[in-house]
C-alpha atoms as a PDB file:
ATOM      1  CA  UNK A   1     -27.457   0.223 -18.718  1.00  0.00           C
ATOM      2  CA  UNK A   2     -24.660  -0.982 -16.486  1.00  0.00           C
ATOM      3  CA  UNK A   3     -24.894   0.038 -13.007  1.00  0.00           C
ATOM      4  CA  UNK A   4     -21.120   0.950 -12.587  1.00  0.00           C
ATOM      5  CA  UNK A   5     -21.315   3.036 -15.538  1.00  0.00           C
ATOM      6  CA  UNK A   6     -24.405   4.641 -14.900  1.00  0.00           C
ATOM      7  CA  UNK A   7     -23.792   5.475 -11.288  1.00  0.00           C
ATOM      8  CA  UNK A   8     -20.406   6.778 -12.794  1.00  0.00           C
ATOM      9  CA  UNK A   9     -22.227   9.115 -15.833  1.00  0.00           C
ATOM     10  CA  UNK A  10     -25.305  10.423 -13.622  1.00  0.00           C
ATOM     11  CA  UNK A  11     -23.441  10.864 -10.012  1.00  0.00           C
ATOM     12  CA  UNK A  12     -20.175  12.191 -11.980  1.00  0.00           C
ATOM     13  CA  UNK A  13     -18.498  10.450  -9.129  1.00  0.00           C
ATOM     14  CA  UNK A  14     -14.288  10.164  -9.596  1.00  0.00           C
ATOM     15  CA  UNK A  15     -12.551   6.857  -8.440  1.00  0.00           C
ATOM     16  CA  UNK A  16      -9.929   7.479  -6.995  1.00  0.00           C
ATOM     17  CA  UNK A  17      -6.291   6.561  -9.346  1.00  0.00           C
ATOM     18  CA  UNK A  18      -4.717   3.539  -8.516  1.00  0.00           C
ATOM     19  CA  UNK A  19      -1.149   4.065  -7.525  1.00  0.00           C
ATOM     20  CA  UNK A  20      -0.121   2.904 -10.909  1.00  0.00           C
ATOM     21  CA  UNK A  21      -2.436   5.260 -13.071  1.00  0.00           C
ATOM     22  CA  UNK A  22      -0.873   6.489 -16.185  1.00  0.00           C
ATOM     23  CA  UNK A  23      -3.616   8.886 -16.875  1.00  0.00           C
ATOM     24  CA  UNK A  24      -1.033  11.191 -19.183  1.00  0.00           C
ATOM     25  CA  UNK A  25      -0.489   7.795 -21.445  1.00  0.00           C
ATOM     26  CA  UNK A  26      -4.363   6.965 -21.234  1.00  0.00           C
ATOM     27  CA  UNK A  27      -4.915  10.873 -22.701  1.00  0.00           C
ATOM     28  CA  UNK A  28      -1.865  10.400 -24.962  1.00  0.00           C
ATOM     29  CA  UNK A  29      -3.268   7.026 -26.801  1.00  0.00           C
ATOM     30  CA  UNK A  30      -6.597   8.071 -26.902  1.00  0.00           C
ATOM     31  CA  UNK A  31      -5.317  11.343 -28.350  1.00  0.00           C
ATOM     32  CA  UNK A  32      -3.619   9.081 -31.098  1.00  0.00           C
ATOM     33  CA  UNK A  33      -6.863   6.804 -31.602  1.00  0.00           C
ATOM     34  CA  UNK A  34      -8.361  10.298 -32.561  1.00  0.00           C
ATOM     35  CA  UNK A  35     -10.253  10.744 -29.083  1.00  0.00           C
ATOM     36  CA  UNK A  36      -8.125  14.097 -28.050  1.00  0.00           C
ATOM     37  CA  UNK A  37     -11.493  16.118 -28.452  1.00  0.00           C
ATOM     38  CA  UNK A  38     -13.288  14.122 -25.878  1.00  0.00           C
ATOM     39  CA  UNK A  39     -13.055  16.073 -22.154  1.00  0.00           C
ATOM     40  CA  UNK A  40     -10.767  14.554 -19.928  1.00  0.00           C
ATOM     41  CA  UNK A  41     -13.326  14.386 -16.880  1.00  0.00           C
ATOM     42  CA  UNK A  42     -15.387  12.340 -19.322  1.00  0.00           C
ATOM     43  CA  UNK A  43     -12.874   9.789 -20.442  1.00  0.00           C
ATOM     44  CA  UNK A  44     -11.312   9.498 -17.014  1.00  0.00           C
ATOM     45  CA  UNK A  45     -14.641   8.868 -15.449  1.00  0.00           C
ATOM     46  CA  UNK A  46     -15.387   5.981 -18.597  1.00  0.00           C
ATOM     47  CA  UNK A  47     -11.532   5.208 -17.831  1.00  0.00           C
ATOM     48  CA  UNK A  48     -12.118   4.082 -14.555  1.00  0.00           C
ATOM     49  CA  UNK A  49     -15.718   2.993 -15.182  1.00  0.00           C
ATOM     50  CA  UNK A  50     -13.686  -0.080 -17.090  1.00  0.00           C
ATOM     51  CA  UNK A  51     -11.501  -0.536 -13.880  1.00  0.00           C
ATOM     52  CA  UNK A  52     -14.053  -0.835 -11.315  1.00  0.00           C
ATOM     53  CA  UNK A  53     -16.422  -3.154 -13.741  1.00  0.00           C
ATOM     54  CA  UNK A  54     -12.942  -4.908 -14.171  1.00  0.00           C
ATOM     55  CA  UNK A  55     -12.461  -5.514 -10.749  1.00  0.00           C
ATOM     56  CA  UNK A  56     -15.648  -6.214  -9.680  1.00  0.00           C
ATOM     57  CA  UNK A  57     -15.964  -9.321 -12.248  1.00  0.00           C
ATOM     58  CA  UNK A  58     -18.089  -7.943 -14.862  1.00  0.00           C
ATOM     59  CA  UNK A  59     -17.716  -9.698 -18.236  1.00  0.00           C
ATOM     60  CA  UNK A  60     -16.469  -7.706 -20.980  1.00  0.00           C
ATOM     61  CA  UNK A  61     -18.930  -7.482 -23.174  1.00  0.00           C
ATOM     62  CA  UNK A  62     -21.255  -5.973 -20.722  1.00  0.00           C
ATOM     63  CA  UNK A  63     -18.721  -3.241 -20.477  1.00  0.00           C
ATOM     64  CA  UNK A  64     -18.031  -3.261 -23.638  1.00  0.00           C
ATOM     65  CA  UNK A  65     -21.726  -3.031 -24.520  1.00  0.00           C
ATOM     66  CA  UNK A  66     -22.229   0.017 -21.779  1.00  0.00           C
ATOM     67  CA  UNK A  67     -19.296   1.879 -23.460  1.00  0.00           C
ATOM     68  CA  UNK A  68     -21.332   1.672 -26.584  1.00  0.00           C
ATOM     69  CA  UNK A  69     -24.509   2.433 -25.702  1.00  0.00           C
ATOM     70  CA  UNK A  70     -23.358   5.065 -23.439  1.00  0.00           C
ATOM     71  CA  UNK A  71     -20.976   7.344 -25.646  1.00  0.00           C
ATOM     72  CA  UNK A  72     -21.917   9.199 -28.791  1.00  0.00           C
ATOM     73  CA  UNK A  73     -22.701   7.922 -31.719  1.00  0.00           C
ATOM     74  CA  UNK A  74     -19.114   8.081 -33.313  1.00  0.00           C
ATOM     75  CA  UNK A  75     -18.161   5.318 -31.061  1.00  0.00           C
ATOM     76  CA  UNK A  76     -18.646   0.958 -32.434  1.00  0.00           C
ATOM     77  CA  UNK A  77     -17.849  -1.619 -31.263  1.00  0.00           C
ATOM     78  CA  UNK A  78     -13.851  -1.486 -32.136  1.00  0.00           C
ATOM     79  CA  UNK A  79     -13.511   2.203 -30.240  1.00  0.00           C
ATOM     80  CA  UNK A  80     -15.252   0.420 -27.211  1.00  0.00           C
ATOM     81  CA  UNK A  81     -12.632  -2.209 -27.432  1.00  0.00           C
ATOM     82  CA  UNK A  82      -9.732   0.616 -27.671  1.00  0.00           C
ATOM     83  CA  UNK A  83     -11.321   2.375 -24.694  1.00  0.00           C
ATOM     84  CA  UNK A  84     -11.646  -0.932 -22.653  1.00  0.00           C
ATOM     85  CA  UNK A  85      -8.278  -1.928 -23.262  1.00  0.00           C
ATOM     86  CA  UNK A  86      -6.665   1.608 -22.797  1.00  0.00           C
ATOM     87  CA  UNK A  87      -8.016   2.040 -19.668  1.00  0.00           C
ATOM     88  CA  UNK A  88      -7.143  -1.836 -18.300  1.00  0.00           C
ATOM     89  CA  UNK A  89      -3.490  -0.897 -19.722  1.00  0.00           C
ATOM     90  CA  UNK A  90      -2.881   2.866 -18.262  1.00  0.00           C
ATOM     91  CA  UNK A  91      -5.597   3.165 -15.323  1.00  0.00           C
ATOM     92  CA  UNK A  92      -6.659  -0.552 -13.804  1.00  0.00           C
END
């Protein structure tokens, strides 16, 4: 499991937003991906789990892999895509 992520899921620590955080268009396009059920604690902390793996040089597909293996099972490998490029788009 990546460390980011699991210090993220376990400590249910929040980053703090960047100035430029969008979180209302993060909610809205995951809303329209058909992720409006998921809390929004939950996907801001995964949100920002991408940004700080992001900035701290992990490769993609290890963050792409953690998204997967750490989400439910209605989540593949496109939705961790989505959520990795949402959250680089609205949040990083």
């Amino acid at each position: 499991m990546l460390p980011a992520v699991a210090a993220m899921f376990a400590a249910g620590v929040a980053l703090a937003a960047p100035a430029s955080a969008d979180e209302t268009g993060y909610f809205t396009a995951l809303t329209e991906y058909g992720y409006g059920d998921t809390a929004q604690d939950v996907a801001l902390d995964l949100g920002y789990s991408v940004c700080q793996d992001l900035a701290n040089g992990v490769p993609m597909q290890v963050t792409l892999d953690a998204i997967y293996e750490n989400t439910n099972e209605n989540v593949n490998y496109e939705d961790a895509n989505f959520i990795y490029k949402t959250a680089i788009v609205h949040l990083c």
